[in-house]
Coordinates of N, CA and C in Angstrom, one line a residue:
M19 N -5.6 14.8 -12.5 CA -4.6 14.2 -11.8 C -3.9 12.6 -11.6
Q20 N -3.0 12.3 -11.7 CA -2.6 10.7 -12.0 C -3.1 10.0 -10.6
P21 N -2.8 8.9 -10.7 CA -3.2 8.1 -9.3 C -2.1 8.1 -8.4
K22 N -0.9 8.0 -9.2 CA 0.1 7.9 -8.1 C 0.4 9.6 -7.4
S23 N 0.1 10.5 -8.2 CA -0.1 12.3 -7.9 C -1.4 12.5 -6.4
L24 N -1.8 11.7 -7.0 CA -2.4 11.7 -5.4 C -2.4 10.9 -3.9
V25 N -1.4 9.7 -4.8 CA -0.8 9.1 -3.3 C 0.1 9.9 -2.9
L26 N 1.0 10.8 -3.5 CA 2.3 11.7 -2.8 C 1.2 12.3 -2.3
T27 N 0.5 13.1 -2.8 CA -0.4 14.3 -2.2 C -0.8 14.1 -1.0
A28 N -1.7 13.3 -0.9 CA -2.5 12.8 0.3 C -1.2 12.5 1.5
L29 N -0.3 11.9 1.2 CA 1.4 11.2 2.0 C 1.7 12.7 2.2
I30 N 1.8 13.3 1.5 CA 2.8 14.8 1.9 C 2.1 15.3 3.2
T31 N 0.6 15.4 2.9 CA 0.3 16.0 3.6 C -0.3 15.4 5.2
L32 N 0.3 14.0 5.6 CA 0.2 13.9 6.5 C 0.7 14.9 8.0
T33 N -0.1 15.2 9.0 CA 0.4 15.6 10.0 C 0.3 14.7 11.3
P34 N 1.1 15.2 12.0 CA 1.6 14.4 13.1 C 0.0 13.6 13.6
A35 N -0.7 14.7 14.4 CA -2.6 14.5 14.4 C -2.9 13.1 13.7
A36 N -2.4 13.0 12.2 CA -3.3 12.4 11.4 C -2.5 10.9 11.4
T37 N -1.5 10.7 11.8 CA -0.5 9.4 11.9 C -0.8 8.1 13.0
P38 N -1.7 8.7 13.9 CA -2.1 7.9 14.6 C -2.7 7.0 14.4
A39 N -4.4 7.5 13.3 CA -4.9 6.9 12.2 C -4.6 5.9 11.9
L40 N -3.1 6.1 10.7 CA -2.5 5.8 10.2 C -1.9 4.0 11.0
A41 N -1.5 4.4 12.0 CA -0.8 3.3 13.3 C -1.5 2.7 13.3
Q42 N -3.0 2.6 13.4 CA -4.1 1.7 14.1 C -4.5 1.3 13.0
M43 N -4.2 1.2 11.7 CA -4.9 0.5 10.5 C -5.0 -0.6 10.5
D44 N -5.7 -1.4 10.4 CA -5.7 -3.1 9.9 C -5.4 -3.5 9.2
H45 N -4.7 -4.2 8.9 CA -4.2 -4.6 7.7 C -4.6 -5.9 7.6
S46 N -5.1 -6.5 8.0 CA -5.5 -7.9 8.2 C -5.9 -8.3 6.9
G47 N -6.8 -7.4 6.2 CA -7.2 -7.4 4.5 C -5.8 -7.7 3.4
H48 N -4.5 -7.5 4.0 CA -3.6 -7.5 3.3 C -3.0 -9.1 3.3
G49 N -3.2 -9.9 4.4 CA -2.9 -10.8 4.4 C -2.0 -11.3 5.6
L50 N -1.8 -10.1 6.8 CA -1.0 -9.7 7.8 C -1.6 -9.4 8.8
P51 N -1.6 -10.0 10.1 CA -2.8 -10.0 11.1 C -2.2 -8.7 11.4
A52 N -3.7 -8.2 12.2 CA -4.1 -7.0 12.9 C -2.7 -6.5 13.7
S53 N -2.3 -7.8 14.7 CA -0.9 -7.4 15.3 C 0.0 -6.8 14.4
A54 N 0.1 -7.3 13.4 CA 1.7 -7.0 12.4 C 1.3 -5.6 12.2
A55 N 0.5 -4.9 12.3 CA 0.2 -2.9 11.9 C 1.3 -2.6 12.2
P56 N 1.6 -1.6 11.4 CA 3.0 -1.1 11.9 C 2.8 0.3 12.5
M57 N 3.6 0.9 12.9 CA 4.2 2.0 13.6 C 2.9 1.9 15.0
S58 N 3.1 1.0 15.7 CA 2.0 1.0 16.8 C 2.6 2.2 18.3
H59 N 3.8 2.9 18.1 CA 5.0 3.3 19.2 C 5.4 4.5 18.1
G60 N 6.4 3.9 17.2 CA 7.5 4.9 16.3 C 7.0 6.3 15.8
M61 N 5.3 5.5 14.8 CA 4.8 7.0 14.2 C 4.2 7.6 15.2
N62 N 4.0 7.3 16.4 CA 3.0 8.2 17.0 C 4.3 8.8 17.9
D63 N 5.3 8.2 17.9 CA 6.3 9.3 18.0 C 6.8 10.7 17.1
L64 N 6.1 10.4 16.5 CA 6.0 12.2 15.5 C 5.6 13.3 16.2
G65 N 4.9 12.4 17.2 CA 3.9 14.4 17.4 C 5.0 14.8 18.1
G66 N 6.3 14.0 19.2 CA 7.4 14.6 19.5 C 8.5 14.5 18.4
L67 N 8.0 14.6 17.3 CA 9.5 15.2 16.5 C 8.6 16.0 16.4
A68 N 7.5 16.6 15.5 CA 7.1 18.1 15.4 C 7.8 18.7 16.2
G69 N 7.7 18.6 17.6 CA 7.7 19.2 19.0 C 8.9 19.8 18.8
L70 N 10.3 19.1 17.9 CA 11.9 19.5 17.5 C 12.0 20.0 16.3
S71 N 12.9 21.1 16.7 CA 13.3 22.0 15.7 C 14.3 22.2 15.2
G72 N 15.6 22.8 14.5 CA 16.8 22.4 14.2 C 17.3 21.3 14.1
K73 N 18.6 21.3 14.7 CA 19.4 19.7 14.5 C 19.0 18.9 15.5
A74 N 17.9 18.9 16.7 CA 17.3 18.2 17.4 C 16.2 17.6 16.5
F75 N 15.8 18.7 16.0 CA 14.7 17.7 14.7 C 15.7 16.7 13.8
D76 N 16.5 17.0 13.4 CA 17.0 16.4 12.4 C 17.8 15.8 13.0
R77 N 18.4 15.3 14.3 CA 18.8 14.2 14.9 C 17.5 13.3 14.9
A78 N 16.8 13.7 15.8 CA 15.6 12.6 15.8 C 14.9 12.0 14.7
Y79 N 14.8 12.7 13.6 CA 14.3 12.1 12.5 C 15.6 10.6 11.6
L80 N 16.8 11.8 11.5 CA 17.5 10.5 11.1 C 17.1 9.7 11.5
S81 N 17.8 9.4 13.0 CA 18.0 8.5 13.8 C 16.4 6.8 13.7
M82 N 14.8 7.8 13.5 CA 14.3 7.2 13.3 C 14.1 6.6 11.5
M83 N 15.0 7.1 10.6 CA 14.7 6.7 9.3 C 15.6 5.8 9.4
V84 N 16.7 5.3 10.0 CA 17.8 4.9 10.2 C 17.0 3.3 10.6
A85 N 16.6 3.6 11.3 CA 15.9 2.0 12.0 C 14.7 2.2 11.0
H86 N 13.6 2.5 10.9 CA 12.8 2.6 9.3 C 13.8 2.0 8.2
H87 N 14.6 2.4 7.8 CA 15.3 1.7 6.4 C 15.7 0.2 6.8
Q88 N 16.1 0.1 8.2 CA 17.0 -1.3 8.9 C 15.5 -2.3 8.7
G89 N 14.7 -1.5 9.2 CA 13.1 -2.5 9.0 C 13.1 -2.9 7.7
A90 N 13.2 -2.3 6.5 CA 13.0 -2.9 5.6 C 14.1 -3.6 4.6
V91 N 15.0 -3.3 4.7 CA 16.0 -4.0 4.9 C 16.1 -5.5 5.0
D92 N 15.7 -5.6 6.8 CA 15.3 -7.0 7.1 C 14.4 -7.8 6.2
M93 N 13.2 -7.2 6.4 CA 12.1 -7.7 5.6 C 12.4 -8.7 3.8
A94 N 13.5 -7.7 3.0 CA 13.9 -8.3 2.0 C 14.4 -9.4 2.2
R95 N 15.6 -9.2 3.5 CA 16.3 -10.1 4.0 C 15.5 -11.7 4.1
A96 N 14.3 -10.8 4.6 CA 13.5 -12.2 5.1 C 13.0 -13.4 3.8
V97 N 13.1 -12.7 3.0 CA 12.5 -13.3 2.1 C 13.3 -13.1 0.4
Q98 N 14.5 -12.9 0.7 CA 15.7 -12.9 -0.6 C 15.4 -14.5 -0.3
G99 N 15.6 -15.1 -1.9 CA 15.8 -16.5 -1.9 C 14.7 -17.4 -1.9
R100 N 13.0 -16.8 -1.7 CA 12.3 -17.7 -1.3 C 11.7 -17.0 -2.5
V101 N 11.7 -15.1 -3.0 CA 10.5 -15.2 -3.6 C 10.6 -15.3 -5.0
K102 N 9.5 -15.7 -6.1 CA 9.4 -16.4 -6.9 C 9.7 -15.5 -8.6
D103 N 8.6 -14.2 -8.1 CA 7.9 -13.5 -9.5 C 9.6 -11.9 -9.0
P104 N 9.7 -12.0 -11.0 CA 10.7 -11.5 -11.0 C 11.2 -10.0 -10.3
Q105 N 9.2 -9.7 -10.8 CA 9.8 -8.1 -10.5 C 9.4 -8.4 -9.0
V106 N 9.4 -9.3 -8.5 CA 9.3 -8.6 -6.3 C 11.2 -9.5 -6.0
K107 N 11.7 -10.2 -6.8 CA 12.8 -9.9 -6.9 C 13.5 -8.6 -7.2
A108 N 13.4 -8.0 -8.0 CA 14.0 -6.6 -8.3 C 13.5 -6.3 -6.8
W109 N 12.4 -5.9 -6.4 CA 12.3 -5.0 -5.6 C 13.0 -5.6 -4.1
V110 N 12.9 -6.6 -4.1 CA 13.4 -6.9 -3.0 C 15.3 -6.4 -3.0
A111 N 15.7 -6.5 -4.3 CA 17.2 -6.6 -4.4 C 17.7 -5.1 -4.5
D112 N 16.8 -3.6 -5.0 CA 16.4 -2.5 -4.9 C 16.4 -2.1 -3.2
V113 N 15.3 -2.3 -2.5 CA 15.3 -2.2 -1.4 C 16.3 -2.6 -0.3
I114 N 17.1 -3.6 -0.6 CA 18.3 -3.6 0.2 C 19.2 -3.1 -0.3
R115 N 19.8 -2.8 -1.4 CA 20.7 -1.8 -2.0 C 20.9 -0.3 -1.6
E116 N 19.5 0.4 -1.6 CA 19.0 1.9 -1.9 C 18.9 2.2 -0.6
Q117 N 18.4 0.9 0.2 CA 18.0 1.5 1.7 C 19.3 1.5 2.7
T118 N 20.4 0.6 2.1 CA 21.4 0.1 2.5 C 22.1 1.5 2.6
R119 N 21.8 1.8 1.2 CA 23.4 3.0 1.0 C 23.1 4.2 1.9
E120 N 21.1 4.8 1.8 CA 20.9 5.9 2.4 C 21.2 5.3 4.5
I121 N 21.1 4.1 4.6 CA 21.4 3.8 6.0 C 22.9 4.7 6.2
G122 N 24.1 4.1 5.8 CA 24.8 4.1 5.3 C 25.7 7.1 5.4
E123 N 25.0 6.7 4.9 CA 24.7 8.4 4.2 C 23.8 9.1 5.8
M124 N 22.6 8.2 6.2 CA 22.6 9.0 7.7 C 23.4 8.9 8.8
N125 N 24.3 8.4 8.7 CA 25.0 7.6 9.6 C 26.0 8.8 10.1
T126 N 26.9 8.7 8.7 CA 27.2 9.9 8.6 C 27.3 10.9 9.3
W127 N 25.8 12.0 8.2 CA 25.7 12.7 9.4 C 25.2 12.9 10.5
L128 N 24.7 11.4 11.8 CA 24.5 11.4 12.7 C 25.3 11.5 13.3
K129 N 26.7 11.5 12.9 CA 27.8 11.3 13.7 C 27.9 13.1 13.7
A130 N 27.8 14.0 12.8 CA 27.9 15.3 13.1 C 27.2 15.6 13.8
L131 N 25.8 15.5 14.3 CA 24.9 16.0 15.1 C 24.8 15.1 16.5
G132 N 26.2 14.6 17.2 CA 25.9 13.8 18.2 C 25.8 12.8 18.5
G133 N 25.4 11.5 17.5 CA 25.4 10.3 17.4 C 23.6 10.1 17.0
A134 N 23.6 8.9 16.9 CA 21.6 8.6 17.0 C 21.2 9.2 18.4
D135 N 19.6 9.8 18.1 CA 19.0 9.7 19.2 C 18.4 8.2 19.7
R136 N 18.8 7.5 20.6 CA 18.6 6.3 20.7 C 17.4 6.2 21.6
Q137 N 16.4 6.8 22.0 CA 15.2 6.8 22.3 C 14.3 6.5 21.1
M138 N 14.6 7.5 20.3 CA 13.7 7.2 19.1 C 14.0 6.4 18.2
Q139 N 15.2 6.0 18.3 CA 15.5 5.3 16.6 C 15.5 3.7 18.2
S140 N 14.8 3.8 19.1 CA 14.5 1.7 19.6 C 13.0 2.2 19.3
A141 N 12.6 3.2 20.0 CA 11.2 2.8 19.7 C 10.8 2.6 17.9
M142 N 11.2 2.7 17.1 CA 10.7 2.7 15.2 C 11.4 1.8 15.5
A143 N 12.3 1.2 15.5 CA 13.0 -0.6 15.5 C 11.9 -1.4 16.1
G144 N 11.3 -1.4 17.3 CA 10.7 -2.0 18.1 C 9.5 -2.6 17.0
D145 N 8.8 -1.0 16.2 CA 8.0 -1.1 14.9 C 8.0 -2.4 13.9
M146 N 9.7 -2.1 13.4 CA 9.7 -2.8 12.6 C 10.2 -4.2 13.3
R147 N 10.3 -4.7 14.2 CA 10.3 -6.1 14.3 C 8.9 -6.8 14.3
G148 N 8.2 -5.9 14.4 CA 6.8 -6.2 14.4 C 6.1 -6.4 13.0
M149 N 6.7 -5.8 12.2 CA 6.6 -5.8 10.8 C 7.1 -6.8 10.0
L150 N 8.5 -7.8 10.6 CA 9.0 -8.7 9.7 C 8.5 -9.4 10.3
T151 N 8.1 -10.0 11.6 CA 7.5 -11.2 11.8 C 6.5 -12.1 11.1
P152 N 5.9 -11.6 10.5 CA 4.4 -12.1 9.4 C 5.8 -12.8 8.0
L153 N 6.6 -12.5 8.0 CA 7.4 -12.3 6.9 C 7.7 -13.8 6.7
K154 N 8.6 -13.8 7.9 CA 9.4 -15.0 8.3 C 8.6 -16.2 8.0
T155 N 7.2 -16.4 8.2 CA 6.5 -17.4 7.7 C 5.2 -17.6 7.3
A156 N 5.3 -16.9 6.1 CA 4.3 -16.2 5.6 C 4.6 -17.3 4.1
Q157 N 3.6 -18.3 4.2 CA 3.1 -18.8 2.7 C 4.0 -18.6 1.4
N158 N 3.1 -17.4 1.2 CA 3.5 -16.5 0.3 C 4.5 -15.6 -0.2
P159 N 5.2 -15.4 -0.1 CA 6.2 -14.7 0.4 C 6.3 -13.4 -0.6
D160 N 6.2 -13.6 -1.9 CA 6.2 -12.6 -3.0 C 4.5 -12.0 -2.3
R161 N 3.5 -12.0 -1.9 CA 2.4 -11.0 -1.6 C 2.4 -10.2 -0.4
A162 N 3.4 -11.5 0.2 CA 3.5 -11.0 1.8 C 4.2 -9.3 2.1
F163 N 5.7 -9.8 1.0 CA 6.9 -8.9 0.9 C 6.1 -7.4 0.4
V164 N 5.2 -7.7 -0.5 CA 4.6 -6.2 -1.7 C 3.1 -5.6 -0.3
Q165 N 2.5 -6.6 0.2 CA 2.0 -6.2 1.1 C 2.6 -5.5 2.5
G166 N 3.1 -6.3 2.9 CA 4.2 -5.4 3.8 C 4.8 -3.5 3.5
M167 N 5.2 -4.1 2.2 CA 6.1 -2.7 2.3 C 4.9 -1.5 2.1
L168 N 3.6 -1.6 1.4 CA 2.9 -1.0 1.8 C 2.8 0.0 3.1
P169 N 2.1 -0.6 4.1 CA 2.3 0.2 5.5 C 3.8 1.0 5.4
H170 N 4.3 0.3 5.2 CA 6.0 0.6 5.2 C 6.2 1.9 4.9
H171 N 6.1 1.7 3.7 CA 6.3 2.9 2.7 C 5.5 4.4 3.2
A172 N 4.3 4.0 3.5 CA 3.5 4.8 3.9 C 4.1 5.5 4.9
S173 N 4.4 4.8 5.9 CA 4.9 5.7 6.8 C 6.7 6.5 6.8
A174 N 7.1 5.9 5.6 CA 8.6 6.5 5.2 C 7.8 7.9 4.8
L175 N 6.4 7.8 3.6 CA 6.6 9.2 3.8 C 5.7 10.1 4.5
G176 N 5.3 9.5 5.9 CA 4.9 10.5 6.7 C 6.0 11.7 7.0
M177 N 6.6 10.4 7.7 CA 8.0 11.1 8.1 C 9.1 12.4 7.6
A178 N 9.4 11.6 6.3 CA 9.3 12.5 5.3 C 9.2 13.5 4.7
G179 N 7.8 13.6 5.0 CA 6.9 15.0 4.5 C 7.3 15.5 5.6
L180 N 7.0 15.4 7.1 CA 6.9 16.6 8.4 C 8.9 16.6 8.6
A181 N 9.3 15.6 7.7 CA 11.2 16.9 7.3 C 10.8 17.9 6.2
L182 N 9.9 18.0 5.3 CA 10.1 18.6 4.4 C 9.8 20.1 5.0
Q183 N 9.1 19.8 5.9 CA 8.0 21.1 7.1 C 9.1 21.6 8.0
K184 N 10.2 20.6 8.2 CA 10.0 21.4 9.8 C 11.9 21.2 9.3
S185 N 12.5 20.6 8.4 CA 13.7 20.9 8.6 C 14.8 21.6 7.8
S186 N 16.0 22.3 8.2 CA 16.6 23.1 6.9 C 17.3 22.5 7.0
D187 N 18.1 22.1 6.8 CA 18.9 20.9 6.4 C 19.4 20.3 4.7
P188 N 20.1 20.9 4.1 CA 20.0 20.6 2.6 C 19.7 19.6 2.3
R189 N 20.7 18.7 2.6 CA 20.9 17.0 3.2 C 19.8 16.3 3.3
V190 N 18.9 16.7 4.4 CA 17.6 15.8 5.0 C 16.7 16.4 4.0
L191 N 16.4 17.8 3.6 CA 15.9 18.0 2.4 C 15.5 17.2 1.5
K192 N 16.9 17.1 0.8 CA 17.2 16.3 -0.6 C 16.4 14.7 0.1
L193 N 17.3 14.3 1.0 CA 16.6 12.8 1.0 C 15.3 12.4 1.5
S194 N 14.7 13.6 2.3 CA 13.0 13.7 2.3 C 12.3 13.3 0.6
R195 N 12.9 14.3 -0.1 CA 12.3 14.6 -1.1 C 12.4 13.6 -2.4
D196 N 13.8 12.5 -2.1 CA 13.7 11.2 -2.5 C 13.0 10.8 -1.9
I197 N 13.7 9.6 -0.8 CA 12.3 9.1 -0.3 C 11.0 9.3 -1.0
I198 N 10.2 10.2 -0.5 CA 9.0 10.6 -0.8 C 8.6 10.6 -2.8
R199 N 9.5 10.7 -3.4 CA 9.3 10.7 -4.8 C 9.6 8.6 -4.8
A200 N 10.4 8.2 -4.7 CA 10.7 6.5 -4.6 C 9.8 5.3 -4.3
Q201 N 9.6 6.2 -3.3 CA 8.7 5.1 -2.3 C 7.2 5.2 -2.5
A202 N 6.5 6.6 -2.6 CA 5.7 6.6 -3.6 C 5.1 6.0 -5.0
D203 N 6.4 6.2 -5.9 CA 6.4 5.1 -6.9 C 6.4 3.8 -7.1
E204 N 7.0 3.7 -5.8 CA 7.0 2.4 -5.4 C 5.5 1.9 -4.9
M205 N 4.9 2.1 -4.0 CA 3.8 2.2 -3.9 C 2.4 1.4 -5.1
Y206 N 2.5 2.8 -5.8 CA 2.0 2.6 -7.0 C 2.1 1.6 -7.7
A207 N 3.3 1.3 -7.9 CA 3.3 0.2 -8.7 C 2.6 -1.7 -7.6
F208 N 3.2 -1.5 -6.2 CA 2.5 -2.5 -5.9 C 1.1 -3.1 -6.0
R209 N 0.6 -1.7 -5.4 CA -0.4 -1.6 -5.7 C -1.3 -2.4 -7.4
Q210 N -0.3 -1.9 -8.2 CA -0.6 -2.6 -10.1 C -0.5 -3.8 -9.3
W211 N 0.7 -4.2 -9.3 CA 0.9 -5.0 -9.0 C -0.2 -6.8 -8.2
L212 N -0.6 -5.9 -7.1 CA -1.2 -6.7 -6.6 C -2.5 -6.7 -7.1
T213 N -2.8 -5.7 -7.7 CA -4.4 -5.7 -8.6 C -4.4 -6.5 -9.6
R214 N -3.5 -6.9 -10.7 CA -2.8 -7.3 -11.4 C -3.4 -9.0 -11.1
R215 N -3.1 -9.5 -9.9 CA -2.8 -10.6 -9.5 C -4.4 -11.0 -8.2
G216 N -5.2 -10.4 -8.6 CA -6.7 -10.6 -7.7 C -6.3 -10.0 -6.2

């Protein structure tokens, strides 16, 4: 099995019971302070998300994913114009373009579901602010962005994997599959980039 397939398999099988461990991971070894470890609240809300079904699940999931995507866009904008590596510049531009596009799609779908679940969205938005703070003052924005996107993407894969188990909406299922494919591939590329730089 290829390394990126192992990453994908491991993350798709994340269960709500496993996500608190992800939430409590110490990311200080990645150049981010442990206090910036993501998902201290929002990912724990996966337990509540897992208890939902039907349209209530889709509404809560999309609400969380909108905030999660917006967090990625904010992280990319925080380093845009400061990163120097051509590959990192491309990743920053891709995050802004693709996740902004998906936010628009999800907000359209949410209108038909009665609007965003503000409680779930707010919890996730709070976690995203915690991930953004270290990027604003990072001395090496290239490395900080790549390192910060690893746990950010990992949490998206956990949510998307749950959606593949729970949702019956074809749009939500396709979005979740696309998130898993794209972000697992990016995580693999991020690790390769970091490894090459020691």
